[in-house]
């Protein structure tokens, strides 16, 4: 069928009751996309970028001095590679710092636990240790049912289960509830502190940090809120099932440190025909402070910058502008993403497509989209170019695009996503174990290949991904 269709043509194929137009890429663009794939599969550029970021900058918590160094690193990289425009766009944000923490079990015997404060945690009173018996809750729902004042003088411990590993990371959202809102119920019930099982799929003694949610008034925890490793939580569960009284000592100096400056780094390849139309890609520049943020999300920054750079080296610029955004302060509440959408509100309607790489560095296995349905045949044609890389065409109405794309997607920007194999992502996520050695260079090259071909075609082809104004008003 494909062989008898002229390049660039549209033909009707009927499938059951539905008629679906089939679109064939123009030969020249298809050839360029294949050339980009070949080049990416031979290129170590993404590896060099993520190695440089994780080694020369290191951990880079949103709002920290390290994140400011990362911005300068990102702008220097953009200049060095020869992007057409390189801008640091600052915004201000409240800064939370981890400080020091200790957590020890004192009864039924003494044992050090492996824990870390959650983002937004409070400190122990006068920065001194608290020693209290724990009240064990099997699930966060059980803690939510605790009566007001019923945990005075106690430490709440919320168990749960390790996340079940999966390619999509599907178990993360539900497991995350104890991390996000558990503190609000512990505080309401009068607890001295809250300790939760880490939200992770590994059986290492690494705690997983991550941001909590503020309450409906916008307030944060006054009490220490600590996640312990899965094996530590297993241990506490077994002691509880033996009927033992369990006592913890906790000391934390975590807290808010006032308003600071963060920012996004914006690198543009200016389009040759429609420079005002923007295909936005990127990753987030900040990381949690325990590891060096290699898979979350140094890899995403490296993949998208490297893909854009391969396109920049073509003999001519694509029709549209390709914009790589290194978002700031993602981990601590999508603050860079919100700032970007606010600062660029006037040109949001010119963003024709947006997507982020923020799920590690595993092989891409699926391409999903959420664009004007008339553009689906073109997305399908792009998908066919990715098939030799082992990428399957997934759903055509899957909202998303990545965490930092949420504000743009809400404002009506079409999205696509190159889904990575996240089977081991939540082993490493937000732990001290998120380091460069976890990235497989060959899988990283496969990512860059898929991104380079997809982004080039999205920026080059004459296709509207946004609904036309008429269609939108119907
Ligand atoms: Zn991330």
Coordinates of C-alpha atoms and ligand atoms in Angstrom, one line a residue:
X1 CA 0.0 0.0 0.0
X2 CA 2.7 2.5 1.1
X3 CA 4.7 1.9 -2.1
X4 CA 2.0 3.1 -4.5
X5 CA 1.3 6.4 -2.6
X6 CA 3.1 9.4 -3.8
X7 CA 5.3 11.2 -1.2
X8 CA 3.5 13.9 0.6
X9 CA 0.1 12.7 -0.5
X10 CA -2.9 11.9 1.5
X11 CA -5.0 8.8 0.6
X12 CA -8.1 7.4 2.2
X13 CA -8.0 4.0 3.9
X14 CA -11.1 2.6 5.4
X15 CA -10.8 0.7 8.6
X16 CA -14.1 -0.7 9.7
X17 CA -16.6 2.1 10.1
X18 CA -14.0 4.8 10.3
X19 CA -12.2 6.5 7.5
X20 CA -8.6 7.5 8.3
X21 CA -6.4 9.6 6.1
X22 CA -3.0 8.3 5.6
X23 CA -0.2 10.8 5.2
X24 CA 3.2 10.1 3.7
X25 CA 6.2 12.2 4.6
X26 CA 7.8 14.1 1.7
X27 CA 10.8 12.2 0.7
X28 CA 13.4 14.9 1.5
X29 CA 12.2 15.3 5.0
X30 CA 11.9 11.6 5.6
X31 CA 15.5 11.2 4.4
X32 CA 16.7 14.0 6.7
X33 CA 14.9 12.4 9.7
X34 CA 16.6 9.1 8.9
X35 CA 20.0 10.8 8.6
X36 CA 19.4 12.4 12.1
X37 CA 18.6 9.0 13.5
X38 CA 21.9 7.6 12.1
X39 CA 23.9 10.5 13.4
X40 CA 22.3 10.3 16.9
X41 CA 23.0 6.6 17.1
X42 CA 26.8 7.4 16.6
X43 CA 26.9 10.4 18.9
X44 CA 28.1 10.7 22.5
X45 CA 26.9 14.3 22.8
X46 CA 24.1 13.6 25.2
X47 CA 26.4 11.5 27.4
X48 CA 29.0 14.3 27.4
X49 CA 26.3 16.8 28.5
X50 CA 24.9 14.7 31.3
X51 CA 28.4 13.8 32.5
X52 CA 29.3 17.5 32.5
X53 CA 26.2 18.6 34.4
X54 CA 26.3 15.9 37.1
X55 CA 30.1 16.1 37.6
X56 CA 30.8 19.8 37.2
X57 CA 27.6 21.2 38.8
X58 CA 26.6 18.2 41.0
X59 CA 23.3 18.1 43.0
X60 CA 21.2 21.3 42.3
X61 CA 18.2 21.8 44.6
X62 CA 15.7 24.3 43.3
X63 CA 16.6 27.8 44.6
X64 CA 20.0 26.8 45.8
X65 CA 23.4 28.3 44.9
X66 CA 24.1 25.1 43.0
X67 CA 21.0 25.6 40.8
X68 CA 22.3 29.1 40.0
X69 CA 25.6 27.5 38.9
X70 CA 23.6 25.0 36.8
X71 CA 21.8 27.9 35.0
X72 CA 25.2 29.4 34.1
X73 CA 26.3 26.0 33.0
X74 CA 23.2 25.7 30.7
X75 CA 23.7 29.1 29.2
X76 CA 27.4 28.5 28.6
X77 CA 26.5 25.2 26.9
X78 CA 24.0 26.9 24.7
X79 CA 26.5 29.5 23.6
X80 CA 29.3 27.0 23.1
X81 CA 27.0 24.9 20.8
X82 CA 25.9 27.9 18.9
X83 CA 22.2 28.1 19.6
X84 CA 20.7 31.3 18.0
X85 CA 19.3 32.7 21.2
X86 CA 20.4 31.9 24.8
X87 CA 18.4 33.5 27.7
X88 CA 18.2 33.0 31.4
X89 CA 14.7 33.9 32.6
X90 CA 14.7 34.5 36.3
X91 CA 11.8 34.1 38.8
X92 CA 11.6 34.3 42.6
X93 CA 10.6 31.4 44.8
X94 CA 10.5 30.4 48.5
X95 CA 13.5 28.2 49.4
X96 CA 13.3 25.1 51.5
X97 CA 16.5 23.5 52.8
X98 CA 17.0 19.9 54.1
X99 CA 19.5 20.8 56.9
X100 CA 20.6 17.9 59.0
X101 CA 18.6 15.0 60.2
X102 CA 18.9 11.9 62.3
X103 CA 16.5 9.1 62.9
X104 CA 17.2 6.2 65.3
X105 CA 15.0 3.4 66.7
X106 CA 15.5 3.2 70.5
X107 CA 13.1 0.5 71.5
X108 CA 12.7 -2.4 71.4
X109 CA 16.5 -2.0 70.8
X110 CA 18.8 0.6 69.3
X111 CA 19.2 0.7 65.5
X112 CA 20.0 3.5 63.1
X113 CA 17.4 4.0 60.4
X114 CA 18.0 5.2 56.9
X115 CA 15.8 8.2 56.3
X116 CA 15.6 11.7 54.8
X117 CA 13.4 14.7 55.3
X118 CA 10.7 15.3 52.7
X119 CA 10.6 18.6 50.9
X120 CA 8.6 21.1 53.0
X121 CA 9.3 19.3 56.3
X122 CA 9.5 21.2 59.5
X123 CA 12.2 21.0 62.1
X124 CA 12.3 19.5 65.6
X125 CA 11.5 22.0 68.3
X126 CA 14.6 24.1 69.2
X127 CA 16.4 21.9 66.7
X128 CA 16.7 19.2 69.5
X129 CA 15.9 15.5 69.3
X130 CA 12.3 14.3 69.9
X131 CA 12.0 10.8 71.4
X132 CA 8.5 9.3 71.3
X133 CA 6.7 6.0 70.9
X134 CA 5.3 5.4 67.4
X135 CA 1.7 4.7 66.4
X136 CA 1.8 2.3 63.4
X137 CA -0.6 2.9 60.5
X138 CA -0.8 0.3 57.9
X139 CA -1.9 2.8 55.2
X140 CA -2.2 6.5 54.8
X141 CA -6.0 6.0 54.8
X142 CA -5.7 4.7 58.4
X143 CA -3.8 7.8 59.4
X144 CA -6.5 10.0 57.7
X145 CA -9.1 8.3 60.0
X146 CA -7.1 9.2 63.2
X147 CA -9.1 11.5 65.5
X148 CA -8.0 15.1 66.2
X149 CA -5.5 15.1 69.1
X150 CA -5.2 11.4 69.2
X151 CA -1.5 11.3 68.5
X152 CA -0.3 13.9 71.1
X153 CA 3.2 12.9 72.3
X154 CA 3.6 10.2 69.6
X155 CA 5.3 9.8 66.3
X156 CA 3.0 8.6 63.5
X157 CA 4.5 5.9 61.3
X158 CA 2.8 5.2 57.9
X159 CA 3.6 2.0 56.2
X160 CA 2.4 1.0 52.7
X161 CA 3.9 -1.2 50.0
X162 CA 6.9 -0.7 47.7
X163 CA 5.8 0.4 44.2
X164 CA 5.5 -2.6 41.8
X165 CA 7.9 -2.0 39.0
X166 CA 6.4 -1.4 35.6
X167 CA 7.3 0.1 32.3
X168 CA 5.0 3.1 32.8
X169 CA 5.6 3.7 36.5
X170 CA 1.9 3.5 37.1
X171 CA 2.1 2.8 40.9
X172 CA 3.8 6.1 41.7
X173 CA 0.7 8.3 41.8
X174 CA -1.3 6.3 44.4
X175 CA 1.7 5.6 46.6
X176 CA 2.6 9.2 46.6
X177 CA -0.4 10.2 48.7
X178 CA 1.3 9.3 52.0
X179 CA 4.3 11.5 51.0
X180 CA 2.1 14.4 49.8
X181 CA -0.6 14.8 52.4
X182 CA 0.2 12.4 55.3
X183 CA 1.7 15.3 57.3
X184 CA -1.6 17.2 57.3
X185 CA -3.3 14.4 59.2
X186 CA -0.4 13.7 61.5
X187 CA -0.3 17.4 62.5
X188 CA -4.1 17.5 62.9
X189 CA -4.0 14.5 65.2
X190 CA -1.2 16.2 67.2
X191 CA 1.8 14.0 66.4
X192 CA 5.3 15.1 67.2
X193 CA 6.6 13.9 63.8
X194 CA 5.6 11.7 60.8
X195 CA 7.7 8.9 59.4
X196 CA 6.6 7.3 56.1
X197 CA 7.7 4.4 54.0
X198 CA 9.6 5.8 51.0
X199 CA 7.8 6.0 47.7
X200 CA 10.1 3.7 45.7
X201 CA 10.3 0.2 44.1
X202 CA 13.8 -0.8 45.3
X203 CA 14.9 -3.0 48.2
X204 CA 18.0 -0.9 48.9
X205 CA 18.4 1.0 52.1
X206 CA 18.1 4.3 50.3
X207 CA 15.3 6.7 51.4
X208 CA 13.4 8.5 48.6
X209 CA 12.9 12.2 49.2
X210 CA 10.3 14.3 47.3
X211 CA 8.0 17.3 47.8
X212 CA 5.0 17.3 50.1
X213 CA 1.9 19.3 49.3
X214 CA 1.0 22.4 51.1
X215 CA -2.4 22.4 52.8
X216 CA -5.5 24.2 51.5
X217 CA -4.3 27.4 53.2
X218 CA -0.9 27.2 51.5
X219 CA 0.9 26.3 54.8
X220 CA 3.6 23.7 55.2
X221 CA 4.4 21.2 58.0
X222 CA 5.6 22.4 61.4
X223 CA 6.7 18.9 62.4
X224 CA 9.6 16.8 61.0
X225 CA 8.4 14.6 58.1
X226 CA 10.8 11.8 57.2
X227 CA 10.8 9.0 54.7
X228 CA 12.7 5.8 55.5
X229 CA 13.9 3.1 53.1
X230 CA 11.8 0.2 52.1
X231 CA 13.9 -2.3 54.1
X232 CA 13.6 -0.1 57.2
X233 CA 9.8 0.1 56.8
X234 CA 9.7 -3.7 56.4
X235 CA 11.6 -4.0 59.6
X236 CA 9.3 -1.7 61.5
X237 CA 6.3 -3.7 60.2
X238 CA 7.7 -7.0 61.5
X239 CA 8.4 -5.6 64.9
X240 CA 4.9 -4.1 65.0
X241 CA 3.4 -7.5 64.1
X242 CA 5.4 -9.0 67.0
X243 CA 3.6 -6.6 69.3
X244 CA 6.7 -4.7 70.3
X245 CA 6.6 -1.1 71.5
X246 CA 8.6 0.9 69.1
X247 CA 10.3 4.2 70.0
X248 CA 12.1 6.6 67.6
X249 CA 14.4 9.6 68.2
X250 CA 14.2 12.2 65.5
X251 CA 16.1 15.5 65.0
X252 CA 15.7 17.7 62.0
X253 CA 16.9 21.2 61.1
X254 CA 14.9 21.3 57.8
X255 CA 12.9 24.4 57.0
X256 CA 12.1 27.4 54.8
X257 CA 14.8 30.0 54.3
X258 CA 13.0 32.9 52.6
X259 CA 12.6 34.1 49.0
X260 CA 15.4 33.4 46.5
X261 CA 16.0 33.7 42.7
X262 CA 15.7 30.7 40.4
X263 CA 15.3 30.6 36.6
X264 CA 14.7 28.8 33.4
X265 CA 17.4 28.6 30.7
X266 CA 16.0 29.0 27.2
X267 CA 17.9 27.9 24.1
X268 CA 16.4 28.7 20.6
X269 CA 17.1 27.5 17.1
X270 CA 15.2 30.2 15.2
X271 CA 12.9 28.9 12.4
X272 CA 13.7 29.9 8.8
X273 CA 10.1 30.5 7.7
X274 CA 7.9 30.8 10.8
X275 CA 10.2 31.9 13.6
X276 CA 7.2 32.9 15.8
X277 CA 5.9 29.3 15.8
X278 CA 7.6 27.3 18.6
X279 CA 8.1 23.6 19.1
X280 CA 9.1 23.5 22.8
X281 CA 11.1 20.6 24.3
X282 CA 13.2 20.3 27.4
X283 CA 13.9 18.8 30.8
X284 CA 14.4 20.2 34.3
X285 CA 17.7 21.5 35.4
X286 CA 17.1 21.3 39.1
X287 CA 17.5 18.0 41.0
X288 CA 17.0 16.6 44.4
X289 CA 20.1 17.1 46.6
X290 CA 20.8 13.5 47.6
X291 CA 22.2 12.2 44.3
X292 CA 23.6 14.1 41.3
X293 CA 20.3 14.1 39.4
X294 CA 21.5 11.9 36.5
X295 CA 18.3 10.1 35.6
X296 CA 16.1 12.8 37.2
X297 CA 16.6 14.9 35.1
X298 CA 20.1 15.5 33.8
X299 CA 19.3 12.9 31.2
X300 CA 16.3 14.8 30.0
X301 CA 18.3 18.0 29.6
X302 CA 21.0 16.1 27.8
X303 CA 18.7 14.2 25.4
X304 CA 16.7 17.3 24.3
X305 CA 19.8 19.6 24.0
X306 CA 21.6 16.9 22.0
X307 CA 18.6 16.3 19.7
X308 CA 18.2 20.0 19.1
X309 CA 22.0 20.4 18.4
X310 CA 21.9 17.7 15.7
X311 CA 19.1 19.6 14.0
X312 CA 21.0 22.8 14.4
X313 CA 23.9 21.3 12.4
X314 CA 21.7 20.6 9.4
X315 CA 22.4 22.8 6.3
X316 CA 19.3 24.9 7.0
X317 CA 17.1 25.7 10.0
X318 CA 13.7 24.0 10.1
X319 CA 10.6 26.1 9.3
X320 CA 9.7 26.6 12.9
X321 CA 11.6 27.6 16.0
X322 CA 12.8 24.8 18.2
X323 CA 13.1 25.9 21.8
X324 CA 14.8 23.9 24.5
X325 CA 13.9 24.9 28.0
X326 CA 15.9 23.8 31.0
X327 CA 13.2 24.3 33.6
X328 CA 14.2 25.5 37.1
X329 CA 12.7 24.3 40.4
X330 CA 10.6 21.5 39.0
X331 CA 11.0 19.2 41.9
X332 CA 9.8 21.7 44.5
X333 CA 6.5 22.4 42.7
X334 CA 6.8 23.0 38.9
X335 CA 7.8 26.6 39.8
X336 CA 9.9 27.1 36.6
X337 CA 7.1 25.7 34.4
X338 CA 4.6 28.0 36.0
X339 CA 6.9 31.0 35.6
X340 CA 7.6 30.1 32.0
X341 CA 3.8 30.0 31.2
X342 CA 3.2 33.3 33.0
X343 CA 6.2 35.1 31.4
X344 CA 5.4 33.9 27.9
X345 CA 1.6 34.2 28.2
X346 CA 1.3 36.4 25.2
X347 CA 3.1 33.9 22.9
X348 CA 1.6 30.7 24.4
X349 CA -0.8 30.6 21.4
X350 CA 2.3 30.4 19.1
X351 CA 3.5 27.2 20.9
X352 CA 2.5 24.6 18.3
X353 CA 3.7 21.6 20.2
X354 CA 5.4 20.9 23.6
X355 CA 7.0 17.9 25.3
X356 CA 9.5 17.1 28.0
X357 CA 11.9 14.3 28.7
X358 CA 11.6 13.6 32.5
X359 CA 11.3 9.9 33.1
X360 CA 15.0 8.8 33.2
X361 CA 17.2 7.5 30.5
X362 CA 15.7 4.2 29.6
X363 CA 14.9 3.1 26.0
X364 CA 11.9 4.9 24.4
X365 CA 9.2 2.3 23.6
X366 CA 6.1 4.4 22.8
X367 CA 5.1 7.6 21.1
X368 CA 1.8 9.1 22.3
X369 CA 0.1 12.4 21.3
X370 CA -2.6 14.8 22.0
X371 CA -3.0 17.1 19.0
X372 CA -5.8 18.3 16.7
X373 CA -7.2 15.1 15.3
X374 CA -6.7 16.3 11.7
X375 CA -3.0 16.1 12.4
X376 CA -3.0 12.5 13.6
X377 CA -2.1 11.1 10.2
X378 CA 1.1 13.3 10.3
X379 CA 1.8 12.1 13.9
X380 CA 1.3 8.5 12.7
X381 CA 3.8 9.2 9.8
X382 CA 6.3 10.5 12.3
X383 CA 5.7 7.4 14.4
X384 CA 6.5 5.2 11.4
X385 CA 9.9 6.8 11.2
X386 CA 10.5 5.9 14.9
X387 CA 9.5 2.2 14.4
X388 CA 13.0 1.0 13.4
X389 CA 14.2 2.3 16.9
X390 CA 11.7 -0.1 18.5
X391 CA 9.2 2.7 19.3
X392 CA 5.5 1.8 19.1
X393 CA 2.8 4.3 18.1
X394 CA 0.6 4.6 21.2
X395 CA -2.6 6.6 21.8
X396 CA -3.6 9.7 19.8
X397 CA -5.5 11.4 22.6
X398 CA -3.2 10.9 25.6
X399 CA -2.9 14.2 27.6
X400 CA 0.4 14.9 29.1
X401 CA 3.7 15.9 27.7
X402 CA 5.6 15.9 31.0
X403 CA 5.4 17.6 34.3
X404 CA 6.8 21.0 33.2
X405 CA 4.4 21.0 30.2
X406 CA 1.3 20.9 32.4
X407 CA 0.8 24.7 32.5
X408 CA 1.2 25.0 28.7
X409 CA -1.1 22.0 28.1
X410 CA -3.7 23.6 30.3
X411 CA -3.4 26.7 28.2
X412 CA -4.2 24.6 25.1
X413 CA -0.8 23.7 23.7
X414 CA -0.8 20.3 21.9
X415 CA 1.5 17.7 23.3
X416 CA 3.3 14.5 22.4
X417 CA 5.4 12.2 24.5
X418 CA 8.2 9.8 23.8
X419 CA 7.6 7.3 26.7
X420 CA 10.7 5.7 28.2
X421 CA 11.0 2.3 29.8
X422 CA 10.7 3.3 33.5
X423 CA 11.0 -0.2 34.9
X424 CA 13.9 0.8 37.2
X425 CA 13.1 4.5 37.4
X426 CA 11.5 4.4 40.9
X427 CA 14.4 2.3 42.2
X428 CA 16.6 5.4 41.8
X429 CA 14.1 8.3 41.8
X430 CA 14.9 11.0 44.5
X431 CA 17.6 8.8 46.2
X432 CA 21.3 9.1 46.8
X433 CA 21.6 6.4 44.1
X434 CA 20.6 8.7 41.2
X435 CA 24.1 9.0 39.7
X436 CA 25.6 8.9 36.2
X437 CA 26.6 5.2 36.3
X438 CA 22.8 4.3 36.1
X439 CA 22.6 5.7 32.6
X440 CA 23.2 3.2 29.7
X441 CA 25.0 5.2 26.9
X442 CA 23.4 3.0 24.2
X443 CA 19.9 3.6 25.5
X444 CA 20.7 7.3 25.8
X445 CA 21.7 7.4 22.1
X446 CA 18.4 5.7 21.1
X447 CA 16.6 8.5 23.0
X448 CA 18.4 11.2 21.2
X449 CA 17.7 9.5 17.8
X450 CA 13.9 9.4 18.5
X451 CA 13.9 13.0 19.7
X452 CA 15.9 14.4 16.9
X453 CA 13.8 12.8 14.2
X454 CA 10.5 13.6 15.9
X455 CA 11.4 17.2 16.7
X456 CA 12.8 17.9 13.3
X457 CA 9.7 16.7 11.6
X458 CA 7.4 18.6 13.9
X459 CA 9.3 21.8 13.3
X460 CA 9.7 21.2 9.5
X461 CA 6.4 19.9 8.3
X462 CA 3.6 22.2 7.2
X463 CA 1.0 20.9 9.6
X464 CA -1.2 22.5 12.3
X465 CA -1.1 20.6 15.6
X466 CA -3.4 23.1 17.3
X467 CA -7.1 23.0 16.6
X468 CA -8.1 25.7 14.2
X469 CA -10.0 28.6 15.9
X470 CA -13.2 27.5 14.0
X471 CA -12.9 23.9 15.2
X472 CA -12.2 25.0 18.8
X473 CA -15.3 27.2 18.9
X474 CA -17.6 24.4 17.6
Ligands
LIG1 ZN1 12.1 14.9 37.2

